Structure formats: structure tokens, C-alpha cells
XYZ file of C-alpha atoms in Angstrom:
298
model
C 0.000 0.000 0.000
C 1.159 3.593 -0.953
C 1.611 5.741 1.873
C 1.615 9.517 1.860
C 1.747 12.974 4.411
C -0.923 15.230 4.381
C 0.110 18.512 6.150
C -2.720 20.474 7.026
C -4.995 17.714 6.034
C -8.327 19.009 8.221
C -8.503 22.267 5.228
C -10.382 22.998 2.346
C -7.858 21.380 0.100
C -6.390 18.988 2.231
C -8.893 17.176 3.621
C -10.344 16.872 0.010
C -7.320 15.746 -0.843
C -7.740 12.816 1.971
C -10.846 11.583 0.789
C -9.157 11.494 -2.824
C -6.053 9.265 -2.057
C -7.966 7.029 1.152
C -10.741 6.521 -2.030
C -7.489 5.544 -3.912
C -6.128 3.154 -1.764
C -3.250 4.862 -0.192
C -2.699 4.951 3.803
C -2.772 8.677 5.342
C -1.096 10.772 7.297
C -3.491 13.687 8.120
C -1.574 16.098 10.129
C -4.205 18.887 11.642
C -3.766 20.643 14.595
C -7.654 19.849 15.385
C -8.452 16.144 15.515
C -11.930 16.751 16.026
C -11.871 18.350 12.338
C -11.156 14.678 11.306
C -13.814 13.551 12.957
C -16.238 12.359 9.864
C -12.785 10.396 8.162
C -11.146 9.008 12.043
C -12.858 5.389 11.616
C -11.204 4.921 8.569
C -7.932 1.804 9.150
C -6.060 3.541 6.364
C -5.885 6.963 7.949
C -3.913 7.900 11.191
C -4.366 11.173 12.016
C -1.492 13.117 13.971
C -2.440 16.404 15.956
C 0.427 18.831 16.240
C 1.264 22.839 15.628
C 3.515 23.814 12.805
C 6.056 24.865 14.998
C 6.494 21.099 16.255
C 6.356 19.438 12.684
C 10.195 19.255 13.610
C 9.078 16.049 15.796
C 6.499 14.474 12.983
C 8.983 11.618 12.383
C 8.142 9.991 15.953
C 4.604 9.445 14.584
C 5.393 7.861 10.833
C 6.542 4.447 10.707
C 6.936 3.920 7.267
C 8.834 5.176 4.671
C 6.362 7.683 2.702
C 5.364 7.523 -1.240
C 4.274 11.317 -1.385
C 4.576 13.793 1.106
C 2.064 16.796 0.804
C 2.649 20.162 2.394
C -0.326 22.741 2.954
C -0.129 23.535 6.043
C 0.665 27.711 6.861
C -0.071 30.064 9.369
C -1.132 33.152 8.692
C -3.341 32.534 5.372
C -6.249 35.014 6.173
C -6.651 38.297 7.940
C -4.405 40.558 8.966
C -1.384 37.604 9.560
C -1.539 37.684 5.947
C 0.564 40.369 5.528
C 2.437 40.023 9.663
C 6.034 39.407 8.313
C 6.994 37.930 11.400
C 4.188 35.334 11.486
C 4.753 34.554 7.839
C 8.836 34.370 8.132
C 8.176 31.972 11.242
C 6.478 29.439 8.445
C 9.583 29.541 6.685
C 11.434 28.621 9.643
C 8.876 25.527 10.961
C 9.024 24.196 7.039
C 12.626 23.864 7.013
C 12.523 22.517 10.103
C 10.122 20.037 8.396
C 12.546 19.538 5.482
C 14.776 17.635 7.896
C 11.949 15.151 8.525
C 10.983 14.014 5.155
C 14.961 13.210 5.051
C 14.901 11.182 8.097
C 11.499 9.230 7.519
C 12.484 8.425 3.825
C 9.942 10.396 1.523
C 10.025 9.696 -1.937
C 8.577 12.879 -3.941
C 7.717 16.058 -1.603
C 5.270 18.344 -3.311
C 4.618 22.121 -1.613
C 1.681 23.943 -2.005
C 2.924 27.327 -2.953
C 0.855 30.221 -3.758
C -0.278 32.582 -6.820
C 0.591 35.313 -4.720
C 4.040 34.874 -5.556
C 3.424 36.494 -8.549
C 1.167 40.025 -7.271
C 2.477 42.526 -8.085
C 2.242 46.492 -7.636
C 0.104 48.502 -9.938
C 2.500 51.188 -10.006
C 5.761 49.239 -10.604
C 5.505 45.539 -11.666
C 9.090 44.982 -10.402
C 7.645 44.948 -6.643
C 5.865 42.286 -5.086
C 3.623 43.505 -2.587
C 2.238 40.468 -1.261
C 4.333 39.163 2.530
C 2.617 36.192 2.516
C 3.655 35.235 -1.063
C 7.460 36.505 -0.591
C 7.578 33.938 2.120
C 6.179 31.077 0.002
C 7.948 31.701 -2.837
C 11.429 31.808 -0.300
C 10.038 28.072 1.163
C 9.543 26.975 -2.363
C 13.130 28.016 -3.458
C 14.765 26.528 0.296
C 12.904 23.477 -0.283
C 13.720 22.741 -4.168
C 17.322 23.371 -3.225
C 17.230 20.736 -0.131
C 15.405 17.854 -2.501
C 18.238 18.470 -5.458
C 21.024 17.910 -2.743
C 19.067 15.494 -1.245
C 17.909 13.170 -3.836
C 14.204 13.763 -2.656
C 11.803 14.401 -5.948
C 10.102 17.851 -6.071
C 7.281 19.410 -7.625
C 5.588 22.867 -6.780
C 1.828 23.144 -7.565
C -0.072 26.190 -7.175
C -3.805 27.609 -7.762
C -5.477 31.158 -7.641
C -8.867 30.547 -6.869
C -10.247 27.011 -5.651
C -14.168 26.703 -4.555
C -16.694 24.196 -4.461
C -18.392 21.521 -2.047
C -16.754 21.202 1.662
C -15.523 24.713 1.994
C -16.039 26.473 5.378
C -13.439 28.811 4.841
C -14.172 32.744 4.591
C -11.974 32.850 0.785
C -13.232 35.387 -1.304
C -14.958 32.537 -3.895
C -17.309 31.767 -0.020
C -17.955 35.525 0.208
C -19.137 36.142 -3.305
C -21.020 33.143 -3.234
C -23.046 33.163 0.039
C -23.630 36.988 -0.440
C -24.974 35.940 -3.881
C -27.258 33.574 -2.444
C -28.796 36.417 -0.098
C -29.171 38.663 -3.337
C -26.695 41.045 -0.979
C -24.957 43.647 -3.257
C -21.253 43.539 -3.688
C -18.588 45.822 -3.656
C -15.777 44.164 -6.128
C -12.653 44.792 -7.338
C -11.857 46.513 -10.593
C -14.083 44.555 -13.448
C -11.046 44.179 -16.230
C -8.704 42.271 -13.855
C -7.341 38.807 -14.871
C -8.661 35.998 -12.647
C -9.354 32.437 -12.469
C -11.919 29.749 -10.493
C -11.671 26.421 -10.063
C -13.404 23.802 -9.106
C -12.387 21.251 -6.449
C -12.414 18.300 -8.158
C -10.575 19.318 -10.864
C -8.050 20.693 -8.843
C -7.437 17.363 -7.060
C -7.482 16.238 -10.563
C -4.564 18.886 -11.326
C -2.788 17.559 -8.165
C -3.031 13.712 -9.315
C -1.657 14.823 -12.482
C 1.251 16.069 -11.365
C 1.966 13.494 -8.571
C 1.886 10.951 -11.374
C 3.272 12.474 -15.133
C 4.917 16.577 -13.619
C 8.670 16.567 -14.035
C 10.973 16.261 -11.492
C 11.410 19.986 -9.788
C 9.027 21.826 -11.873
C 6.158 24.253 -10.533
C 3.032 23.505 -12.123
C -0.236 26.227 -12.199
C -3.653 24.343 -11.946
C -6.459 26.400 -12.785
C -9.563 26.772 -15.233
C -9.216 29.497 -17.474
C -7.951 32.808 -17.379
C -10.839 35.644 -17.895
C -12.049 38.377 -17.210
C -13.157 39.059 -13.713
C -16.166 40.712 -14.633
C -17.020 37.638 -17.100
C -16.042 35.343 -14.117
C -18.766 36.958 -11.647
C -21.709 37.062 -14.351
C -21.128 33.711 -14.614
C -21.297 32.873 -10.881
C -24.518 35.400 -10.980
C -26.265 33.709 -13.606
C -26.175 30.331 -12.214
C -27.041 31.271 -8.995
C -29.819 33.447 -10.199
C -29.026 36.501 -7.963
C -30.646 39.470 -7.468
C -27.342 40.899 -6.312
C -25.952 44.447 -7.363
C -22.430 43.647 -8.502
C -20.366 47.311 -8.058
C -17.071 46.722 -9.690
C -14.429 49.029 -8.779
C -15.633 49.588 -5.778
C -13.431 47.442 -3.448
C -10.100 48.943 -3.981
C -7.089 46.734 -4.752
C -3.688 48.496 -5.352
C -2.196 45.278 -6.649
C -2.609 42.271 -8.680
C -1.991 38.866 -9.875
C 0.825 38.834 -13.170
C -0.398 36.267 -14.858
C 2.248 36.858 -17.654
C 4.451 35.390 -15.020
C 2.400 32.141 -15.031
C 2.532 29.196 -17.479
C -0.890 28.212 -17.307
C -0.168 25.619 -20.116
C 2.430 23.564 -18.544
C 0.508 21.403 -16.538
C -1.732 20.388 -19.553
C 1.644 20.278 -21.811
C 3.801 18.070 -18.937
C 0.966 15.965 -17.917
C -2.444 15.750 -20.021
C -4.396 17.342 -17.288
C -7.423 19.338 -18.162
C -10.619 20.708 -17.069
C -13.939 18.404 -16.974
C -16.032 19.991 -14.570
C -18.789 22.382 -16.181
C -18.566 25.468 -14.754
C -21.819 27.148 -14.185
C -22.968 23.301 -12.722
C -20.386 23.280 -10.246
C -21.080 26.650 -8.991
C -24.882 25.215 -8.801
C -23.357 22.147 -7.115
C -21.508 24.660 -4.444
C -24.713 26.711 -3.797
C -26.647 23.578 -2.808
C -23.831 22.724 -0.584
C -23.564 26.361 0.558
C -27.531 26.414 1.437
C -27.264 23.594 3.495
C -24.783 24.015 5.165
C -23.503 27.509 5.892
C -26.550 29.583 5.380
């Protein structure tokens, strides 16, 4: 049996992610720092589900037996609010990863694949030489550290990144949530500038994107999963018209003095390196998401 690491295994993505490989046959890992979070998967014999901070990832090898197939990294502090942007907070996840770099070394891991961020690539309006973004400085540092240490190392790498990721099982409060549930309530919205360049996807193709590049990416490359680059205007109509909302969409009205470069992305390499593409519809799965949203959140 294949056996993998899932840090941060109790999120959106992660815990998705758990139900995807346990479905697959593989044994788990789910690191969470919240057991109860676990709570619907726990009674599963292929999933053991270790409850620990970050900070002490440096002692996850006392809990792995095995030597590990795939180890997955999404855990991060500091991913919302105001930590977003607390360069302390974010520089400390730097710190705890590396510290984690030294256990995928001792407990054997075969491929390690960090979730990195878009935000590596925002960029200031007024010069497009600055990234303004702490949070993605920091991941993009991690990303760099941890390539280096698999090279020397012998450890396989791949980077895989997203911008936007919705659908079923998200609790979060990510900006696809807010759009959606304020939708549902026919609540107006103040958005960003209409012409920006943005991109949804759904969840199962995402984990799609993911198995993809656990099984064909190349060795150290950083692979962009997403749908399809558009308008964000064109991206929100959408979301409107399947929803059938009542909602006053004000573009420009939430002020952003940065954005996502996506002339810095290769949005094609994924589909190029490994076959993967999209097979989700997307005005169903935003349907799909509302039901979920209805009965769950609202």
C-alpha cells in the first residue's frame, strides 16, 4: 500500500485531498492541529491522524513508521486576515518548514510536493518589479529553500499552485465563499476593478490537477492548476447567472492596489507536462456549491 503525508490535512484542500487518495487506496497521514476536524474520516484503518502545531512538525517523524510515497505540504499560518501580511508570522512558516525539510529526510519520503501560492506572482500597480504580497514573498522563499534541499538530497520535487479554488466542503471565509453566500442572499457587492485577470476552479478538478502532477509533472518543476484565465467581470456574471441573484455587482468599488501577473504564469504547462485538463462544467459546479452552501452555511 502507498503511503503519503498530508500537512494540514483538516482544510479545504487537504482534507479533500484525503478523501481522494484514502478513495485511492493509499494509507494517510493527516496532520491537523484539530483532531476533532477529522472527525467524519477518524474510523477509517487507512488513515492515522497526527495532531500537532507547525512549529512542532520538527518532531512528525516519531509518529510515521513507514517510509512515505508522497509527502504533501499545505499547512501555513497566517493565510487570512491581517497575519496575511504580519512578516513575522509569515517568516516563522519559513522557519517551521525547514525545520520540516529535515523530517521528510529522516522518515524516507520519496517525492515532496509544496503547495505554494499565486501570490508569488502580485504585483504592484504602479511598478511591476515589486511584489507587494508578505505572505507570497515567504512562500515563494520556502519553495526556493525546499527545491534546493530535494536536489542535494535526492528527494523528488514538484511545486503546484492555484489562484482561486471553490466548491463543495468549503467552510473557509476565501473570497470565492464571500461572493457566493452573499450571492445567495441577493446582498450587493462591492468588487474589485471589473477588467482584472482571474481564475476559479473547481475542487475536483483541482485534485485532478494535483493527481496529475503526482503521477506524469517533471521532477522539480512548478506547475499552475487552474480553469481558465478571464475576465473578472465575465467570471462573476457567470457565478450570478447560475445562482440566479438578485445581487448588485459594483465593480471598482473594493479597492485593490495590486494584482496577480499572470504573464508570469505558465498556465499551459501542466496540460503540456501531464495531459491534465478541465472536466467539470462550470456554471454546474457553482450550482453544485450553492446547494452545498444552502445547506450548510446559510
Amino acid at each position: 500500500m502507498r503511503k503519503v503525508v498530508i500537512t494540514g490535512a483538516s482544510g479545504f484542500i487537504g482534507k479533500s485531498l484525503c478523501k481522494r487518495l484514502l478513495k485511492e487506496g493509499f494509507y494517510v497521514y493527516a496532520v491537523v492541529r484539530n483532531k476533532m476536524k477529522m472527525k467524519d474520516l477518524i474510523e477509517n484503518a487507512s488513515l492515522k491522524v497526527i495532531e500537532l502545531e507547525l512549529k512542532d512538525y520538527v518532531n512528525l517523524w516519531k509518529y510515521i513508521n513507514n517510509s512515505i510515497d508522497y509527502f504533501f505540504h499545505l499547512s501555513w499560518d497566517g493565510v487570512y486576515g491581517e497575519n496575511f501580511k504580519n512578516l513575522n508570522i509569515q517568516c516563522m512558516n519559513i522557519l517551521n518548514s525547514v525545520n520540516l525539510l529535515n523530517v521528510i529526510k529522516k522518515i524516507n519520503v520519496d517525492k515532496f510536493i509544496f503547495f505554494t501560492s499565486s501570490h508569488i506572482y502580485r504585483v504592484s500597480k504602479e511598478n511591476t518589479n515589486i511584489s507587494t504580497c508578505t505572505y507570497g514573498v515567504c512562500k515563494f522563499a520556502f519553495q526556493n529553500i525546499a527545491k534546493n534541499f530535494c536536489y542535494i538530497n535526492n528527494i523528488s520535487y514538484n511545486s503546484i499552485y492555484f489562484t482561486n479554488v471553490f466548491g463543495v466542503g468549503d467552510y473557509s471565509t476565501r473570497s470565492t465563499n464571500t461572493i457566493l453566500k452573499k450571492m445567495i442572499k441577493d446582498e450587493d457587492l462591492k468588487l474589485i476593478d471589473k477588467d482584472v485577470e482571474y481564475d476559479w476552479i473547481y475542487i475536483d478538478d483541482a485534485l485532478n490537477g494535483i493527481m496529475s502532477v503526482v503521477n506524469s509533472g517533471r521532477n522539480f518543476e512548478d506547475y499552475y492548476i487552474g480553469n481558465k484565465i478571464r475576465r473578472f467581470k465575465d467570471i462573476i456574471l457567470d457565478v450570478k447567472n447560475a445562482v440566479g441573484s438578485n445581487s448588485k455587482l459594483l465593480f471598482g468599488e473594493y479597492f485593490e492596489d495590486s494584482f496577480i501577473n499572470y504573464n508570469k504564469i505558465d498556465i499551459t504547462k501542466v496540460t503540456k507536462d501531464t495531459g491534465f485538463s478541465v472536466k467539470t462544467d462550470f456554471m454546474e459546479s457553482i450550482k453544485l456549491t450553492e446547494l452545498w452552501l444552502k445547506e450548510k452555511l446559510i
